[in-house]
XYZ file of C-alpha atoms in Angstrom:
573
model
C 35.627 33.079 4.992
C 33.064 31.825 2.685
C 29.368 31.484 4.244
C 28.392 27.942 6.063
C 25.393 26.037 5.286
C 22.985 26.516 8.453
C 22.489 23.313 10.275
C 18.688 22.429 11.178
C 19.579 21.982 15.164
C 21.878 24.051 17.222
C 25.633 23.770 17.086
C 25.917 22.546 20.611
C 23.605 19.326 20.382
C 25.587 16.246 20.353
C 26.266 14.140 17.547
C 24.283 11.065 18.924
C 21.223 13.232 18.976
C 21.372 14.987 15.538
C 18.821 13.712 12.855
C 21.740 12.321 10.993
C 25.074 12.567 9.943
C 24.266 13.841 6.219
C 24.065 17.161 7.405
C 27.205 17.466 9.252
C 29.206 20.214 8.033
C 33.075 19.066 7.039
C 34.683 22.503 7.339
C 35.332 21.719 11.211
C 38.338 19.288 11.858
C 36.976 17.738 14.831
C 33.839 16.315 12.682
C 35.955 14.761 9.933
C 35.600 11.022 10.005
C 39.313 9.439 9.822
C 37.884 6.538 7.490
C 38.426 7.455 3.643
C 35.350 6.292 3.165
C 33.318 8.515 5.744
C 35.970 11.525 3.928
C 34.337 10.565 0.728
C 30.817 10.510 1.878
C 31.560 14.069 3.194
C 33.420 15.752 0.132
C 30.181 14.272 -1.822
C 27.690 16.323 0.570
C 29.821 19.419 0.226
C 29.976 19.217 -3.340
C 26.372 18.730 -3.566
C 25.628 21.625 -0.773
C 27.684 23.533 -3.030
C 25.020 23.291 -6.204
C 22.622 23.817 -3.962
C 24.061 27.099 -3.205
C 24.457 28.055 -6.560
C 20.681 27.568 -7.618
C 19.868 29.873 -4.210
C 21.980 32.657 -5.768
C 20.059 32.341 -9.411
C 16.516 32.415 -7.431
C 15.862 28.271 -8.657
C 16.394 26.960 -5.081
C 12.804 28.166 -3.787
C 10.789 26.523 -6.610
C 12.550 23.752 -6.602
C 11.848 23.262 -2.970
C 8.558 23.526 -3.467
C 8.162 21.124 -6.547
C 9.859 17.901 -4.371
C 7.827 19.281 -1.096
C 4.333 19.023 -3.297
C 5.634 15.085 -3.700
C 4.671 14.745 -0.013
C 7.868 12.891 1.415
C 7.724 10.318 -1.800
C 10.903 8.098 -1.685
C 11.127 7.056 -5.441
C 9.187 10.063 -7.314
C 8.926 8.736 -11.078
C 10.456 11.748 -13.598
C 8.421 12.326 -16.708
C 9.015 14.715 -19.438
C 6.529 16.053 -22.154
C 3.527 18.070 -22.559
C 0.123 19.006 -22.264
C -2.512 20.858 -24.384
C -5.825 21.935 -23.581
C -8.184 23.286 -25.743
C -12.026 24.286 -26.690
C -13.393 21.622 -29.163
C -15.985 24.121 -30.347
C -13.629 26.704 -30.881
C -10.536 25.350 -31.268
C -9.066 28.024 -28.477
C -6.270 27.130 -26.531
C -6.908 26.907 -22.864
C -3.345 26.438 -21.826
C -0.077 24.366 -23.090
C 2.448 22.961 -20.085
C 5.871 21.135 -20.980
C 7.814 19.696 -18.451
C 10.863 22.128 -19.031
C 8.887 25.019 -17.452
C 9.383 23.161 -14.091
C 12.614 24.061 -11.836
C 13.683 20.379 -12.305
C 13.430 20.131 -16.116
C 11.267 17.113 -15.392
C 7.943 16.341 -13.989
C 7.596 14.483 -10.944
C 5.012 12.436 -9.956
C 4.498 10.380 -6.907
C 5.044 6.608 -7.520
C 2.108 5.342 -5.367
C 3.465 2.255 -4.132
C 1.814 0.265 -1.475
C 4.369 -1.006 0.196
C 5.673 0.751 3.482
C 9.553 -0.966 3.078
C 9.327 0.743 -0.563
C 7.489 4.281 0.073
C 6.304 5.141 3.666
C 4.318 8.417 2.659
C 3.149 6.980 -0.390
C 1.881 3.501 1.799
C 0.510 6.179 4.260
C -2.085 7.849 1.559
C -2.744 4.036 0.550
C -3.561 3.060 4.069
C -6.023 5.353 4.739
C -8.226 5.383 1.883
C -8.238 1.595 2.144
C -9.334 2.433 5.910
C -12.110 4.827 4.272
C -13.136 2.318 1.766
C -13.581 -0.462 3.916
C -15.206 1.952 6.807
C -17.919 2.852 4.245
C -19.052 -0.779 3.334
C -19.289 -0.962 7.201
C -21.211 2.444 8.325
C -21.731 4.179 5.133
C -21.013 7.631 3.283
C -19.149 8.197 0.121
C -21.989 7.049 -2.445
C -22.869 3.964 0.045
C -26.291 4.717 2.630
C -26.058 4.660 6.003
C -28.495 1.758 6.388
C -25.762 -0.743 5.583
C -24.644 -0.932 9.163
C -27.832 -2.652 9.921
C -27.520 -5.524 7.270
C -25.803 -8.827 8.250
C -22.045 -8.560 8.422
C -19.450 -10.618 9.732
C -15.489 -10.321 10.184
C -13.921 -13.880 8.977
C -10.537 -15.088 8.546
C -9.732 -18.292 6.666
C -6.305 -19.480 7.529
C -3.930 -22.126 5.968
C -3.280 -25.667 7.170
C -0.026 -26.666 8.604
C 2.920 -27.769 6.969
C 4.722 -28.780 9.877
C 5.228 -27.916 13.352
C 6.937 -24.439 14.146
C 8.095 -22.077 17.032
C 5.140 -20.043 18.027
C 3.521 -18.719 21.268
C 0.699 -20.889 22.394
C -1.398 -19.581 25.612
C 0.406 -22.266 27.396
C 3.301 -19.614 27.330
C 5.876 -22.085 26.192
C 6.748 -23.289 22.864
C 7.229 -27.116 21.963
C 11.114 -26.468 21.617
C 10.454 -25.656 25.381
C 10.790 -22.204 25.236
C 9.133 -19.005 25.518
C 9.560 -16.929 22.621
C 9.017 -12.759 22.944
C 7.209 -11.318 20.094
C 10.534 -10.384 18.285
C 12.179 -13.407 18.740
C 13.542 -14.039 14.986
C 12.210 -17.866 15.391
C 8.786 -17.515 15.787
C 7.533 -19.273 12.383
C 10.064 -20.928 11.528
C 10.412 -24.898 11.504
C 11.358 -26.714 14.562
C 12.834 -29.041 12.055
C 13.931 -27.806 8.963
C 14.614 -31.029 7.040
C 11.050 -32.332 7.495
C 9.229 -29.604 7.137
C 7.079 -29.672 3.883
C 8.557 -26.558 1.720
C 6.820 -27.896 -1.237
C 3.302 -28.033 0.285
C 3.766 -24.336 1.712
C 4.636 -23.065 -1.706
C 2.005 -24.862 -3.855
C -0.737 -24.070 -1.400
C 0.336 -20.249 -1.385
C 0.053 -20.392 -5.311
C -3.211 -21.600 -4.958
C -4.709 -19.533 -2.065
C -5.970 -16.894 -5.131
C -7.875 -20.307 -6.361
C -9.243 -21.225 -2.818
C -10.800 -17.810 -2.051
C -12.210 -17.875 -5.733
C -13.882 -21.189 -5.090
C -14.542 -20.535 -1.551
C -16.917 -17.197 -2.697
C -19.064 -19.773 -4.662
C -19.291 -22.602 -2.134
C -20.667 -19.615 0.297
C -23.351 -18.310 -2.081
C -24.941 -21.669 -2.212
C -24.807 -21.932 1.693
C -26.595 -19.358 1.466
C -29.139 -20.136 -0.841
C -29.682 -23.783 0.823
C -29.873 -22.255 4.333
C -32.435 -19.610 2.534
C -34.531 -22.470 1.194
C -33.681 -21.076 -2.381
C -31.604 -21.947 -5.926
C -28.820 -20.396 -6.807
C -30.433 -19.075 -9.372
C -33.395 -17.362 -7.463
C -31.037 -16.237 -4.663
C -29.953 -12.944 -6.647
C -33.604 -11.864 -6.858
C -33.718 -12.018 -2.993
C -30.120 -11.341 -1.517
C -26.860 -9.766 -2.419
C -23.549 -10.794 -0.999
C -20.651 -8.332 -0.940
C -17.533 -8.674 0.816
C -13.617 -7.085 0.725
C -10.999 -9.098 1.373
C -7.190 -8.480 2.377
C -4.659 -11.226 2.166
C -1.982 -11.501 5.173
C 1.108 -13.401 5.711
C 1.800 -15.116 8.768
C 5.103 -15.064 10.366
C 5.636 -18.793 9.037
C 5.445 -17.606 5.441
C 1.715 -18.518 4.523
C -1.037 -16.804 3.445
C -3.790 -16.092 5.532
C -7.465 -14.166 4.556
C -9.178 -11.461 6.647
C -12.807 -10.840 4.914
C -15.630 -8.072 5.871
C -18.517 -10.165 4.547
C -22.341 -8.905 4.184
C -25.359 -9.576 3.047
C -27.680 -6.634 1.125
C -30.583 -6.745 -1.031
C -31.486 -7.838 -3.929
C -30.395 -4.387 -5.611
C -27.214 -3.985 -3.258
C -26.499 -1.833 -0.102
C -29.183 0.569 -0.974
C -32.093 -2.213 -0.703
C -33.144 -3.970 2.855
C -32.036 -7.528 2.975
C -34.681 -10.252 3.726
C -36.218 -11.313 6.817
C -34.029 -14.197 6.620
C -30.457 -12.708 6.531
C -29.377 -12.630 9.825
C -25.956 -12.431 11.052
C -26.253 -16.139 12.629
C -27.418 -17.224 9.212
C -24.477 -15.659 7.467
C -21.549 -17.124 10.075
C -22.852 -20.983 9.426
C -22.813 -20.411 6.014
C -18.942 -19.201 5.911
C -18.188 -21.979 8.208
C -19.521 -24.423 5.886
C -18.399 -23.061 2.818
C -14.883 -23.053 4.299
C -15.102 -26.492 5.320
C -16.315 -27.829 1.803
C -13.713 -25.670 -0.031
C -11.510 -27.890 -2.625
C -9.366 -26.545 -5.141
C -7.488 -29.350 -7.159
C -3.831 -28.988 -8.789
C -4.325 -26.739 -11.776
C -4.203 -29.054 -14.989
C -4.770 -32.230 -13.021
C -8.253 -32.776 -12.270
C -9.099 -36.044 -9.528
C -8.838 -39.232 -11.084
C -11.866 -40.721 -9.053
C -14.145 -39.116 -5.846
C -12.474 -38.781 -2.566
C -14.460 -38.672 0.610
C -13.956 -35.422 2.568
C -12.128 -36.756 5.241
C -9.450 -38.622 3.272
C -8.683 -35.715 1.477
C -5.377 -34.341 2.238
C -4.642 -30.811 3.857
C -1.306 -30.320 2.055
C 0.313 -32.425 -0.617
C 3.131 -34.266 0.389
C 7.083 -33.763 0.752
C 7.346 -35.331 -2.733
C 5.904 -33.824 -6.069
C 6.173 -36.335 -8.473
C 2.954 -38.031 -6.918
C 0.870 -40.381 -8.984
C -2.586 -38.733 -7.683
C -3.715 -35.594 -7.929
C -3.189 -32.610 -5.153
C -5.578 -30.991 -3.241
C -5.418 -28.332 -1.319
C -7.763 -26.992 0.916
C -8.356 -23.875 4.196
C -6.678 -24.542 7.333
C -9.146 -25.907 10.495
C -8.479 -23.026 11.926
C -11.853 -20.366 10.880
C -12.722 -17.457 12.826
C -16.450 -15.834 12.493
C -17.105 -12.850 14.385
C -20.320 -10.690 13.973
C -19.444 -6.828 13.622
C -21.309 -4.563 16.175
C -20.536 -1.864 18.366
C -18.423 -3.514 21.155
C -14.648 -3.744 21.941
C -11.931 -5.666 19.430
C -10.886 -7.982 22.952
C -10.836 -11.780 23.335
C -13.930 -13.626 21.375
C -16.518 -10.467 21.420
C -17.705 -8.683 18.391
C -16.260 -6.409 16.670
C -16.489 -2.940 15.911
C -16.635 -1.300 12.374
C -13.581 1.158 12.905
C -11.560 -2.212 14.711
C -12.249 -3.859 11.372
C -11.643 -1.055 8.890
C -7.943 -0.422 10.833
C -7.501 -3.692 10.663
C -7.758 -4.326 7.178
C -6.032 -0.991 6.356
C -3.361 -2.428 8.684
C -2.529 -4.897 6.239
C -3.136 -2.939 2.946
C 0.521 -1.903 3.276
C 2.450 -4.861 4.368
C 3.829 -8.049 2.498
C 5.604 -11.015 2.906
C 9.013 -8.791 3.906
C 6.870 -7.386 6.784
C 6.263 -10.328 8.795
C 8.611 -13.172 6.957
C 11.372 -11.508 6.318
C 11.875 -12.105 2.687
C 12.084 -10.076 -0.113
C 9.956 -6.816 -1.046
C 10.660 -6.976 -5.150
C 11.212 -9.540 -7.591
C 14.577 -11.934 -8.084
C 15.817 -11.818 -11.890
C 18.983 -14.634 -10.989
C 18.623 -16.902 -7.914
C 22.230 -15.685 -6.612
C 20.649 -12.764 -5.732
C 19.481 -13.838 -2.396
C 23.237 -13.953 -1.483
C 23.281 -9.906 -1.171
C 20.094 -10.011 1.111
C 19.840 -10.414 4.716
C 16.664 -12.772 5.197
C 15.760 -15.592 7.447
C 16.947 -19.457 7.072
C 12.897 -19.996 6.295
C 12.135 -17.486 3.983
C 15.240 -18.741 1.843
C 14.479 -22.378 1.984
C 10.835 -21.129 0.201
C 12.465 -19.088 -2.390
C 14.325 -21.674 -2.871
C 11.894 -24.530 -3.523
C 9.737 -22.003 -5.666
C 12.741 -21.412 -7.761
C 12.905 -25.075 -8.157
C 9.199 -26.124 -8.673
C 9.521 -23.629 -11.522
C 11.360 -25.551 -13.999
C 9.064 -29.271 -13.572
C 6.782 -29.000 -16.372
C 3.483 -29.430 -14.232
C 3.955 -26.465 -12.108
C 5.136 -24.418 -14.943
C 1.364 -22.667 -15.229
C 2.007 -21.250 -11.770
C 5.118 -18.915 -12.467
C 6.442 -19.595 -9.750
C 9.826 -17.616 -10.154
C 8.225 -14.082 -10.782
C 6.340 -14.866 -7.629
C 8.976 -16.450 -5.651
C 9.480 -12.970 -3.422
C 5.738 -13.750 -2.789
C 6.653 -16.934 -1.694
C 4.420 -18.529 -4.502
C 1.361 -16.509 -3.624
C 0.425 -14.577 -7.319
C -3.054 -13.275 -6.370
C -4.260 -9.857 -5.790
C -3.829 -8.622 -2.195
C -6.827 -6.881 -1.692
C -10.520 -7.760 -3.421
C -13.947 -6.440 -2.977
C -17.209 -6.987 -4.642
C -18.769 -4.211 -6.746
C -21.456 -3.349 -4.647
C -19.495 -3.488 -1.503
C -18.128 -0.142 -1.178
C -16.901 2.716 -3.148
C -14.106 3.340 -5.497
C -10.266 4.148 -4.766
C -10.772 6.021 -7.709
C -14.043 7.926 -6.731
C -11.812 8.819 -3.160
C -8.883 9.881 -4.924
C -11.649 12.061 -6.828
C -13.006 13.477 -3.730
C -8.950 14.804 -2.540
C -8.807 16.149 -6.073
C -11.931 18.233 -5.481
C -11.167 19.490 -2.570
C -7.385 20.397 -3.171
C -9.163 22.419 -6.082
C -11.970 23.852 -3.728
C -8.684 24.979 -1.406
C -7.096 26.687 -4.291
C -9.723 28.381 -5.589
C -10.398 29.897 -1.475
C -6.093 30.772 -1.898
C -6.393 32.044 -5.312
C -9.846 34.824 -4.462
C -7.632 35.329 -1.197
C -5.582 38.620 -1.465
C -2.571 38.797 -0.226
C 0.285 41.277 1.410
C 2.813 40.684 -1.703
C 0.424 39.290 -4.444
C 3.064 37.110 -5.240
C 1.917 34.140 -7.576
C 4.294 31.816 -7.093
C 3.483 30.371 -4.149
C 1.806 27.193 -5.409
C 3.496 23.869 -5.161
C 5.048 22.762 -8.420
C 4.433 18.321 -8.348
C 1.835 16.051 -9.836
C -0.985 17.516 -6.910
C -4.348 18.215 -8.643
C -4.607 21.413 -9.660
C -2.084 22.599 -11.022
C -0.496 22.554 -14.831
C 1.879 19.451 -14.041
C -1.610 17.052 -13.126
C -1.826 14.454 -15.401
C -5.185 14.048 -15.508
C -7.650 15.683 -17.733
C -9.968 17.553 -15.757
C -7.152 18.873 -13.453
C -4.505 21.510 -14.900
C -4.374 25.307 -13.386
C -2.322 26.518 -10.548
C -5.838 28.754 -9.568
C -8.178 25.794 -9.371
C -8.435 25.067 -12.938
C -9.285 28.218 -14.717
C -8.953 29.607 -18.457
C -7.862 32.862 -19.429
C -11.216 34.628 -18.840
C -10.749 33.373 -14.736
C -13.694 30.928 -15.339
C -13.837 27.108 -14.986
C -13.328 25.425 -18.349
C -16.557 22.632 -19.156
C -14.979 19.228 -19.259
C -17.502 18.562 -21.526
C -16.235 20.259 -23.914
C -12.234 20.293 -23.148
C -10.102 18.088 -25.334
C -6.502 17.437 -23.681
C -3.922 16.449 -25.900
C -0.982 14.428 -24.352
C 2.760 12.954 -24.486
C 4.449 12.084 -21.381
C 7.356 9.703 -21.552
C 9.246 8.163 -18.462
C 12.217 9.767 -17.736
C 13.791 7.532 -14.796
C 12.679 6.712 -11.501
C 14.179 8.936 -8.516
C 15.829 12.341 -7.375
C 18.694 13.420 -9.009
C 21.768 13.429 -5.990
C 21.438 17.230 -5.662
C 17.394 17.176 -5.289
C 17.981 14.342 -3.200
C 19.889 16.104 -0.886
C 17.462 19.211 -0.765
C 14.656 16.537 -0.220
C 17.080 15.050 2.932
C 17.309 18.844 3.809
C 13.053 19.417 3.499
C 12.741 16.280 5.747
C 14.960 17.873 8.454
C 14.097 20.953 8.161
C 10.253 19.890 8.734
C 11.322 17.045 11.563
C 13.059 19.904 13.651
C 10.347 22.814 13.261
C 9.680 23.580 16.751
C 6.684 22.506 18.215
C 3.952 25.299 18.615
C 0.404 25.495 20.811
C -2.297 23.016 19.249
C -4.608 26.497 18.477
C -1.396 28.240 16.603
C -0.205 25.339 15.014
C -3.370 24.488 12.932
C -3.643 28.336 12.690
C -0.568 27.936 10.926
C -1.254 24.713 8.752
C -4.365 26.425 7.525
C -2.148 29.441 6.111
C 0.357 27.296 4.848
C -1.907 24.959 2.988
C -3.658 28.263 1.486
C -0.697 29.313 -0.409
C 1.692 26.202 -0.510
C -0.621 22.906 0.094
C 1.991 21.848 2.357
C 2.462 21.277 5.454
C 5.681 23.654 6.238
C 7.553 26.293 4.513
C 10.436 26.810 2.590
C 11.714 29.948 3.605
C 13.560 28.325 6.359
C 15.313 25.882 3.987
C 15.850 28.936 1.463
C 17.351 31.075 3.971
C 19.489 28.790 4.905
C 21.301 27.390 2.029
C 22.727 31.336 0.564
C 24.689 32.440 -2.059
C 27.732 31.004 -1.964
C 27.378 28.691 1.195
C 29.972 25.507 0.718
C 29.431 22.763 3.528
């Protein structure tokens, strides 16, 4: 009887409990589904346990592990294939030369980075936190900002959009004007109590203008400023600096809302005392005001005559075809709140690590978090037809789709945004002198993933086996893309010493391959994830203890001899 694949939890735990049904084995009777298409699904996974089985018995199953595990749980790793040459400019001596074909999968694979946690959860992860970091340094400072910023004026704002219509919601009363009290995942919160006169068109024109309104908003707030300071605009730069990072939200009814860390520095930027002056009290009238006096006119049709403030519209109206010009403007709704070192409860201050998880909160999610619309772009309208979304979200794609094709809202591109709900501006923003770089913190993992190699590659070991470095896109090693980044022993030439980037020239040709795991690496990755989800749980002391050897010679966080020795010569599922 030919060898069975191993399964990752004991035979004897019931099926409602297992980690999934892709790892049921079909051999037994009892397990096989009477559906032909559940029999399908099955003969697939056997066939593909099967090549798995095969590349155990030829010795490729253990690198491969090891290349997908280096992707860190990526769900859509992008496949490359090429080369890379690196090589002395003064002598002309070949460092090293990678191609992709070396690599157990024939193909590089790098991790696609995306933001989004519906697309790529470990890939949204990494993005979360080093927004977290960036925005925690503008706040208390450390990486390349001082430490004295977290004395300089800084407030916590959010600028929020005006309504288009009453919805369901959950005032403090406790009960919503339908009558009712909604719970927090009651599908109706945010969307119209009456459909047919809610303004669609208003919602979707003032989200394609929001990028506008925080762009106009920025300058209206440097001249409060300036007037509250007694100064000119034009003198205020030689006193003050005014840096702030900015995340852009969705509420559940669809429109964009902004949260904003906003301080004043300087004249020279965060590294320079601000002036007597800047206080915190200073710097919340002056976003208050600027909010208030924000106006950002229909792109392409400027205001035929002056319009006193308070006759000026919140939202256009129901119909577009209007003789005079639309306005849009921030919602009356503008919360200021000074940062300091209290709790995030109620109307008190708030605290820098409140506001940098906060922000980082929100790094990640998009309209399809809290709308329940669409996480990628529409090439044909009938598309919406395949997707499950709310009522609300598909009367807005909707009238997008349609304010697309009238000439005057043509600038807007409305249909490549119309996932966004007609919002087309950048999600996050930050001055230059706010904070650091996601670059310069990407920099800093680089550095010290080399600085751990370098401490595993002067470490002897029992075997002194040298193929127990991860084979992805991690920094480091000869797949990295990047220039100063390319040996599996912390980026060393032939003579064991580290190669002057100075120096270096690295000569280049990736081309994209396709975007995903091939079915049989997608099933080994589907194995990894199990395998590493059912690992039993060890002390706190012996599981770092463990982590720390692990990282040493895999930079992972589990091994693959488990998966290895369970997927053997000649194992069929």
């Amino acid at each position: 009887m030919p060898a069975q694949l191993q399964l990752p939890y004991p035979a004897t735990v019931p099926a409602a409990s297992r980690p999934s049904s892709a790892f049921t084995t079909p051999t037994c009777p009892a397990d096989v589904p009477a559906s032909a298409a559940a029999g399908r699904a099955l003969e697939r996974r056997a066939r593909l346990t099967a090549k798995l089985a095969k590349l155990a018995a030829t010795g490729h199953l253990a690198p491969l592990a090891r290349q997908i595990t280096g992707l860190g749980g990526c769900a859509h790793p992008i496949r490359l294939t090429g080369h890379r040459t690196r090589l002395d400019t003064a002598t002309g001596e070949i460092h090293d030369h990678f191609d992709s074909g070396q690599l157990p999968a024939g193909e590089l694979l790098v991790r696609c980075g995306n933001r989004r946690a519906t697309r790529c959860p470990a890939c949204s992860t990494v993005y979360r936190y080093d927004t977290y970091q960036l925005i925690a340094a503008g706040l208390r400072g450390g990486k390349t900002v001082p430490a004295s910023v977290a004395a300089h004026p800084r407030v916590f704002a959010t600028l929020t959009a005006p309504g288009f219509g009453p919805v369901h919601n959950q005032p403090d009363t406790g009960r919503c004007h339908c009558g009712h009290t909604h719970p927090d995942n009651d599908r109706l919160l945010g969307t119209p109590l009456n459909p047919e006169h809610y303004d669609y068109i208003g919602a979707v024109l003032w989200n394609a203008h929001a990028p506008a309104l925080w762009a106009r908003f920025t300058t209206h707030l440097r001249r409060e400023i300036a007037k509250a300071a007694g100064l000119t605009q034009r003198t205020l730069r030689h006193h003050a600096t005014l840096s702030y990072a900015k995340v852009a939200e969705y509420q559940k009814r669809g429109q964009v809302h902004f949260h904003a860390v906003i301080r004043l520095d300087g004249s020279t930027g965060p590294g320079s005392t601000p002036p007597a002056w800047a206080t915190t009290q200073l710097l919340d009238h002056a976003v208050r005001a600027a909010a208030a006096r924000t106006r950002v006119h229909h792109e392409g049709e400027p205001p035929r005559q002056p319009q006193p403030a308070g006759d000026i519209p919140a939202s256009p109206p129901q119909v577009s075809d209007r003789a005079g010009p639309l306005v849009f403007r921030f919602g009356r709704q503008i919360d200021v709140r000074a940062i300091r070192s209290t709790d995030f409860t109620g109307d008190s201050p708030v605290t820098e690590r409140h506001v940098a998880a906060y922000i980082a909160k929100y790094a990640t999610k998009g309209a399809e978090t809290t709308t329940g619309t669409l996480d990628r772009r529409l090439r044909l309208l009938a598309e919406l037809a395949t997707h499950d979304i709310t009522d609300h979200a598909r009367r807005l794609i909707h009238t997008a789709w349609r304010l697309a094709t009238q000439p005057q809202h043509a600038h807007l591109r409305l249909r490549q945004w119309a996932h966004m709900l007609g919002f087309r501006g950048h999600f996050s923003t930050r001055t230059r002198h706010y904070s650091t770089t996601l670059a310069h913190l990407r920099a800093e993992r680089t550095a010290w993933r080399l600085s751990r190699l370098d401490a595993a590659a002067d470490m002897p070991t029992a075997d002194h086996r040298t193929d127990r470095h991860p084979v992805g896109d991690r920094a480091g090693h000869p797949t990295a893309l990047t220039a100063g980044h390319g040996h599996p022993t912390g980026h060393r030439d032939t003579a064991s010493q580290r190669v002057d980037s100075d120096t270096t020239l690295v000569i280049s040709h990736w081309q994209y391959a396709g975007t995903g795991l091939l079915p049989e690496l997608a099933h080994l990755a589907d194995l990894l994830a199990a395998t590493r989800q059912t690992r039993p749980e060890q002390p706190t002391r012996t599981r770092r203890s463990e982590r720390s050897s692990d990282r040493a010679g895999h930079s992972v966080g589990h091994s693959t001899d488990r998966l290895t020795s369970a997927v053997r010569p000649g194992a069929v599922a």
